[in-house]
mmCIF file of C-alpha atoms in Angstrom:
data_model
loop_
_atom_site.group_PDB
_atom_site.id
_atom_site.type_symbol
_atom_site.label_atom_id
_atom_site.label_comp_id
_atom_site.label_asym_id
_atom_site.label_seq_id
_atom_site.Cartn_x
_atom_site.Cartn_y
_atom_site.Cartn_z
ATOM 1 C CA UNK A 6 78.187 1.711 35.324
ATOM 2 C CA UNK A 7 79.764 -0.116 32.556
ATOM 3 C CA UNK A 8 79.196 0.849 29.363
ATOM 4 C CA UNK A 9 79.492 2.275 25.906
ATOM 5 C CA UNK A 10 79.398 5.687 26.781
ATOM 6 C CA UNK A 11 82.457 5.350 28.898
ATOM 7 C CA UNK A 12 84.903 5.242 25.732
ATOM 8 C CA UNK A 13 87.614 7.383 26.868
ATOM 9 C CA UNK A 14 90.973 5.477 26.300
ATOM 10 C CA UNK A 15 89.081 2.293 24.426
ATOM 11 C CA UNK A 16 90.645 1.003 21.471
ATOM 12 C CA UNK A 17 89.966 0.544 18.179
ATOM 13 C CA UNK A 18 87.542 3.448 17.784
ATOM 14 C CA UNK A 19 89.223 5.107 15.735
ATOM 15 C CA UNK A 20 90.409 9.019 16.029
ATOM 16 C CA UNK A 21 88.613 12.048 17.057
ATOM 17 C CA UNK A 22 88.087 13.885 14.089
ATOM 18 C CA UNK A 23 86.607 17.273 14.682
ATOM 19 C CA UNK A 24 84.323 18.934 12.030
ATOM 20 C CA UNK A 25 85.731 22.182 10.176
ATOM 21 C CA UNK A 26 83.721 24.933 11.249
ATOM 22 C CA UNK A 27 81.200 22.890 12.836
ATOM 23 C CA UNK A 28 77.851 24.228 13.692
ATOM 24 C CA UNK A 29 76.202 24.466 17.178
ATOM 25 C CA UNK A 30 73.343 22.578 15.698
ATOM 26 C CA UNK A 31 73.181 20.541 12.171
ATOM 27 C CA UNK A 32 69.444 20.729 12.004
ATOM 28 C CA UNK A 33 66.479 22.514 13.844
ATOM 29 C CA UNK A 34 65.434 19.225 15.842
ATOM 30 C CA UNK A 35 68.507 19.613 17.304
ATOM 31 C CA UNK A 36 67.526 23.039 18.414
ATOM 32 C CA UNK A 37 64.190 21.179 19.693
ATOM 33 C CA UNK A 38 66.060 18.958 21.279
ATOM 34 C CA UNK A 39 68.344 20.945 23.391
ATOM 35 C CA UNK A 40 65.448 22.954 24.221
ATOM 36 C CA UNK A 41 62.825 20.501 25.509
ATOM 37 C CA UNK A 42 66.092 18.848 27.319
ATOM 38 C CA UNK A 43 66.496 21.720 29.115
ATOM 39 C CA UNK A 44 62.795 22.263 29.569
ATOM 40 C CA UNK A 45 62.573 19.406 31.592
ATOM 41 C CA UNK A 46 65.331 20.150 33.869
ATOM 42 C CA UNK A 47 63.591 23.413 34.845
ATOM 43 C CA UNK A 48 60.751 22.208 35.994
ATOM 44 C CA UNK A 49 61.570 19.594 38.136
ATOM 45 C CA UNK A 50 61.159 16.296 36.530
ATOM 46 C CA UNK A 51 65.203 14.880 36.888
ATOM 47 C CA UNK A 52 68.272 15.894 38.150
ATOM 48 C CA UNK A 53 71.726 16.156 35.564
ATOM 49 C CA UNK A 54 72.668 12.546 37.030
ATOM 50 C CA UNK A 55 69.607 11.175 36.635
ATOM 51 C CA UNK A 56 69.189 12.325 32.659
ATOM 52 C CA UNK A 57 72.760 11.123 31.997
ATOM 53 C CA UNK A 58 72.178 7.948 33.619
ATOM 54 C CA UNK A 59 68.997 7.659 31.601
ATOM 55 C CA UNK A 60 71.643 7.895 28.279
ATOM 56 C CA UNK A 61 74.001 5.407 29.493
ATOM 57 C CA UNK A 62 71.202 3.042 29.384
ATOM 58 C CA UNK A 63 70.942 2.854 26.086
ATOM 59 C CA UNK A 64 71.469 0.202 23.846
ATOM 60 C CA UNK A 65 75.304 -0.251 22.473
ATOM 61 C CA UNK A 66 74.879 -0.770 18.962
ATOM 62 C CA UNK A 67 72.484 1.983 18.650
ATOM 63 C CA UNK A 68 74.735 3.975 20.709
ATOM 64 C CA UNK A 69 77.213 3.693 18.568
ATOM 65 C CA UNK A 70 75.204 4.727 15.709
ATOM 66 C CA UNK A 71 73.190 7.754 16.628
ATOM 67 C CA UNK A 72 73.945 11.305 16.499
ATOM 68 C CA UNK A 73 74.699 13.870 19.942
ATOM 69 C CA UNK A 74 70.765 14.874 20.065
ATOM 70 C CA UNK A 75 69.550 11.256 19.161
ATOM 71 C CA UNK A 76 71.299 9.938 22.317
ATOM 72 C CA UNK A 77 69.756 12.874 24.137
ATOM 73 C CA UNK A 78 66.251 12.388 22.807
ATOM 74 C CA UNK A 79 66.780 8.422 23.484
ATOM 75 C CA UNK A 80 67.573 9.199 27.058
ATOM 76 C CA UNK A 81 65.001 11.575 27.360
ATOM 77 C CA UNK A 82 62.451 9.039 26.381
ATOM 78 C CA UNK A 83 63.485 6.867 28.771
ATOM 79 C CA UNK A 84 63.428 9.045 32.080
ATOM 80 C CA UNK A 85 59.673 10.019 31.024
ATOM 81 C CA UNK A 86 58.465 6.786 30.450
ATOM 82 C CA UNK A 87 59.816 5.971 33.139
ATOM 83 C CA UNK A 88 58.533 8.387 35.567
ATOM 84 C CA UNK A 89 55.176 8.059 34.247
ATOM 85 C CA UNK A 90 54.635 11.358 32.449
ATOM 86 C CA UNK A 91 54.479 10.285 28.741
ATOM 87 C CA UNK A 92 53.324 6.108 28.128
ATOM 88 C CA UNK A 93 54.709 4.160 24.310
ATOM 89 C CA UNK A 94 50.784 5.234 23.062
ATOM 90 C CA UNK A 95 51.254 9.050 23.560
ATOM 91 C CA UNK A 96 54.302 8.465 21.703
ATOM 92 C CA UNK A 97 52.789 6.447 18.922
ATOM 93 C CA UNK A 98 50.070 9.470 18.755
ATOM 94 C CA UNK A 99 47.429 6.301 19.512
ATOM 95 C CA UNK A 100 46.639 8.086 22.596
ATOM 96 C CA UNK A 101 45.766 12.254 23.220
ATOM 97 C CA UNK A 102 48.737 13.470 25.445
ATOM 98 C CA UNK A 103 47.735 13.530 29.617
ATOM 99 C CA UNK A 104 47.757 16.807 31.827
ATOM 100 C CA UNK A 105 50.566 15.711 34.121
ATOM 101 C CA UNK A 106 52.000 17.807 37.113
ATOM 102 C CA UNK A 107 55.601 18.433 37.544
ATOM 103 C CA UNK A 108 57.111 19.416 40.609
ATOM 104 C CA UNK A 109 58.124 23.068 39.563
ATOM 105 C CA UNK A 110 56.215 25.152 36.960
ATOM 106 C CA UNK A 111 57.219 25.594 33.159
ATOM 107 C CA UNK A 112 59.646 28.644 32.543
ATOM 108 C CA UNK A 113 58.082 31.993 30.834
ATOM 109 C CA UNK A 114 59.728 33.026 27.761
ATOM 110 C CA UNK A 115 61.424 36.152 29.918
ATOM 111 C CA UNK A 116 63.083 33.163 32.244
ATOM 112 C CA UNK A 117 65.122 31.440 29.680
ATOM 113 C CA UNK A 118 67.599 33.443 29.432
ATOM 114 C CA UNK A 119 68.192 34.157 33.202
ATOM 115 C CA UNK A 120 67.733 30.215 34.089
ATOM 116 C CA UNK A 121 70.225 29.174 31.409
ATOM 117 C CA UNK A 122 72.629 32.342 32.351
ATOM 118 C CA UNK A 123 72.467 30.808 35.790
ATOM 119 C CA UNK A 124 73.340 27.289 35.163
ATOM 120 C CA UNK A 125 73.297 24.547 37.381
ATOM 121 C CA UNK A 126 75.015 24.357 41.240
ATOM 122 C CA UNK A 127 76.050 21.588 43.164
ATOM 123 C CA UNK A 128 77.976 22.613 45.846
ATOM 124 C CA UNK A 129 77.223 20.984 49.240
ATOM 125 C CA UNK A 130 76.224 22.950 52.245
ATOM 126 C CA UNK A 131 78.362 20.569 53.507
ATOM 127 C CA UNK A 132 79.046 16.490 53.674
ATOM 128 C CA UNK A 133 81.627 13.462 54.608
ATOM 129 C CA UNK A 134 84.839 15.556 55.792
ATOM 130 C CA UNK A 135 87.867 15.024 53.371
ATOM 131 C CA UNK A 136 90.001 12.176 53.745
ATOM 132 C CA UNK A 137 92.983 14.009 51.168
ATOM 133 C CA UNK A 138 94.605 16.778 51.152
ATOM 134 C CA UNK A 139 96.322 18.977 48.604
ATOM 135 C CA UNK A 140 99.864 17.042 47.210
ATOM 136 C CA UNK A 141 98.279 13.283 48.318
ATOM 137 C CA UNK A 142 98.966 10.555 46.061
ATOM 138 C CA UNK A 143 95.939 8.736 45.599
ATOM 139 C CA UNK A 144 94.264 5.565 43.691
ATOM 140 C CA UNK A 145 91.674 5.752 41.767
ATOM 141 C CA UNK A 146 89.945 2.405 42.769
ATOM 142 C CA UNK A 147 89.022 -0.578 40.677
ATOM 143 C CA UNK A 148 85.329 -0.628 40.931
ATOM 144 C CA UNK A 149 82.773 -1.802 38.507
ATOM 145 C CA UNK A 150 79.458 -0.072 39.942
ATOM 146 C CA UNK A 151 75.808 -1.121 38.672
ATOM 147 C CA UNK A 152 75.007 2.156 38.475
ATOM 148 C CA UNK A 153 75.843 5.716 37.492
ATOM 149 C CA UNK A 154 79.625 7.035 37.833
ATOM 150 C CA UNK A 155 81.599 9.503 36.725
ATOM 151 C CA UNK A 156 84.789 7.491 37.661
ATOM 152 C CA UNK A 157 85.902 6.565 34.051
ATOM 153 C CA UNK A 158 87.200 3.390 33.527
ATOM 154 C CA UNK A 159 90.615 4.328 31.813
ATOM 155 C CA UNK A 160 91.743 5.959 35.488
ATOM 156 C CA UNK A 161 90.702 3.025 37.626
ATOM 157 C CA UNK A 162 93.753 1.718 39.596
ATOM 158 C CA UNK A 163 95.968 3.927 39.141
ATOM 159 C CA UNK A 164 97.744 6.913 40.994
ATOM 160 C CA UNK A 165 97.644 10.588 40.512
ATOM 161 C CA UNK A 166 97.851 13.384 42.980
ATOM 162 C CA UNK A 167 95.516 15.158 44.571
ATOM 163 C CA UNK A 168 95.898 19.124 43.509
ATOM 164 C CA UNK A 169 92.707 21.045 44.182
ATOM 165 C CA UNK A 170 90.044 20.376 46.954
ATOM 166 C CA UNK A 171 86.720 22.288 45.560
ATOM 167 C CA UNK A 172 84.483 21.406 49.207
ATOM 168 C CA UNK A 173 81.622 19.251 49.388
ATOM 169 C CA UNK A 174 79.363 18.698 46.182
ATOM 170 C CA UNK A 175 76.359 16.297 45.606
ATOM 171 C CA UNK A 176 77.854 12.563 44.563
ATOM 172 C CA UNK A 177 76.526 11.516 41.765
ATOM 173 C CA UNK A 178 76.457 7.979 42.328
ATOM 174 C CA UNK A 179 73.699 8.347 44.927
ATOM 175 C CA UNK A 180 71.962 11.572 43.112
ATOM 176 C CA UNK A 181 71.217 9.295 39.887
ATOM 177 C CA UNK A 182 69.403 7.215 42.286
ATOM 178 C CA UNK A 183 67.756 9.750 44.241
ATOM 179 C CA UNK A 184 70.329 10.610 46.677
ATOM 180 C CA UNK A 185 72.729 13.543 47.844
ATOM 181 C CA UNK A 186 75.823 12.028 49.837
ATOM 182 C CA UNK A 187 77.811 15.376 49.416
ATOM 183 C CA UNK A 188 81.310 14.622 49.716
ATOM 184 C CA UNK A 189 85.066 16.279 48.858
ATOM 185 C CA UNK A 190 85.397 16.723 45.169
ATOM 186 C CA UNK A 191 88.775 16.722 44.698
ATOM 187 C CA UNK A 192 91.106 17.803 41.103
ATOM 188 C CA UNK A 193 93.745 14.471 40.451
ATOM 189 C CA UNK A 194 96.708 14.894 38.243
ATOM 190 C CA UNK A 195 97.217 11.816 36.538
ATOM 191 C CA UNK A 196 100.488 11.216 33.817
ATOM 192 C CA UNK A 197 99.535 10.245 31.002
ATOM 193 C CA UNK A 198 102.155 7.220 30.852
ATOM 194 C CA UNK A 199 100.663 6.090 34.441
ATOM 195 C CA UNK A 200 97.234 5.608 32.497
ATOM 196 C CA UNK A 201 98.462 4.691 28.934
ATOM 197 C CA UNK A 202 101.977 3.451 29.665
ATOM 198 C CA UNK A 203 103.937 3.597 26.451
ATOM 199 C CA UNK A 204 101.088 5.053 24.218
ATOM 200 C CA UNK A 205 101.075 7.913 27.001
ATOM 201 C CA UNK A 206 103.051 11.192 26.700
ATOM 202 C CA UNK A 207 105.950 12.045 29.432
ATOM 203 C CA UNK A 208 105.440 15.235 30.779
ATOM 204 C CA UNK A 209 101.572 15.290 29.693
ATOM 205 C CA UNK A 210 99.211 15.077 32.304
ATOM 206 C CA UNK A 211 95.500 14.397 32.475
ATOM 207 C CA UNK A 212 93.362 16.489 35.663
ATOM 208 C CA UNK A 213 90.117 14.484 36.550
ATOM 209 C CA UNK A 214 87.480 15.638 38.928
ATOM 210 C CA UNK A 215 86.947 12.818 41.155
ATOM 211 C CA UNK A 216 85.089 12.540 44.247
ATOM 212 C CA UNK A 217 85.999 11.639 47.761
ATOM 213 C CA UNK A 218 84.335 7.765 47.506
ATOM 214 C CA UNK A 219 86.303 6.885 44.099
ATOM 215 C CA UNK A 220 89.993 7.291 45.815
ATOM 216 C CA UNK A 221 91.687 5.508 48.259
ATOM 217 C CA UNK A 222 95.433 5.635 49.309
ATOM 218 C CA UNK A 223 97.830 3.936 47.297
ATOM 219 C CA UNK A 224 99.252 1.289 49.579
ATOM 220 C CA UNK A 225 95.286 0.122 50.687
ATOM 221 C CA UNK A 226 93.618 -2.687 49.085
ATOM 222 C CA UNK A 227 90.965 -1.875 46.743
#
């Protein structure tokens, strides 16, 4: 979808300037934070596209003004609300927290480690066969989808090259949603000029993951 989040190549929002010596967290919510995030994800309850669709959901302007963690705790909110397993009065503490059942049980402390050593997978079984191949040109096509993408909008309509093919992973279009569609993800080389023109760099080049459904070849219609 559309939205704030997607700010790679907007103007007027000023440069990225990184913290000296930044910490991994700047207070011990945070540490909350990332924990119950990841929590959740263990046992069941959403998928990766599903909690990051959840964030682009939020409102702009507060967006825009909230910390990392706040826009994960926002979007956190949301998917649980939404699924049923916390209501606004549990939050308000005008109502005892419910028993709820999840569809996987909560990680021992002797887990943790292992799970989060692990990280997440995936890679497709298999899916739609490739319609690219290594040294392709390709368009990124000019959609404007309802729902979640990872298509950003700064490499819509225009050409790169395909350069790695890494075999059929879950889309995430369809498994925000609920859905699988495993298709080709596919590394595209993109010059900088072709997606900034004069503000880009020549000889600097940008490599997007981009599945199978966001490309099409550069002489068809989008």
């Amino acid at each position: 979808m559309d939205g704030i989040h997607d700010m790679g190549g907007m103007h007027g929002m000023g440069p990225v300037e990184p913290e000296e010596n930044e910490p991994v967290f700047h207070a011990d919510w945070e540490k909350r934070m990332f924990a119950m995030n990841n929590a959740i994800t263990a046992v069941g309850v959403r998928n990766l596209d599903e909690s990051r669709h959840a964030r682009e959901r939020m409102d702009p302007a507060t967006y825009l003004g909230s910390s990392y963690y706040e826009i994960w705790l926002d979007g956190l909110i949301r998917i649980l609300t939404e699924k049923g397993l916390i209501s606004e009065e549990e939050l308000a503490g005008a109502q005892e927290p419910r028993p709820v059942t999840t569809p996987k049980p909560a990680l021992k402390a002797e887990d943790v480690d292992p799970v989060m050593d692990k990280g997440g997978n995936f890679i497709a079984e298999d899916g739609k066969p490739a319609r690219f191949k290594v040294g392709d040109k390709v368009r990124a096509k000019n959609i404007h989808p309802v729902g979640h993408t990872r298509l950003p909008r700064y490499a819509r309509g225009h050409i790169g090259e395909i350069v790695a093919n890494y075999g059929p992973h879950v889309f995430p279009d369809a498994s925000a949603h609920g859905g699988s569609d495993p298709q080709p993800l596919y590394s595209v080389k993109f010059a900088s000029t072709e997606l900034w023109g004069p503000d880009g760099t020549e000889g600097d080049y940008i490599f997007i993951d981009l599945w199978d459904d966001y490309l099409e070849a550069p002489g068809d219609a989008t």
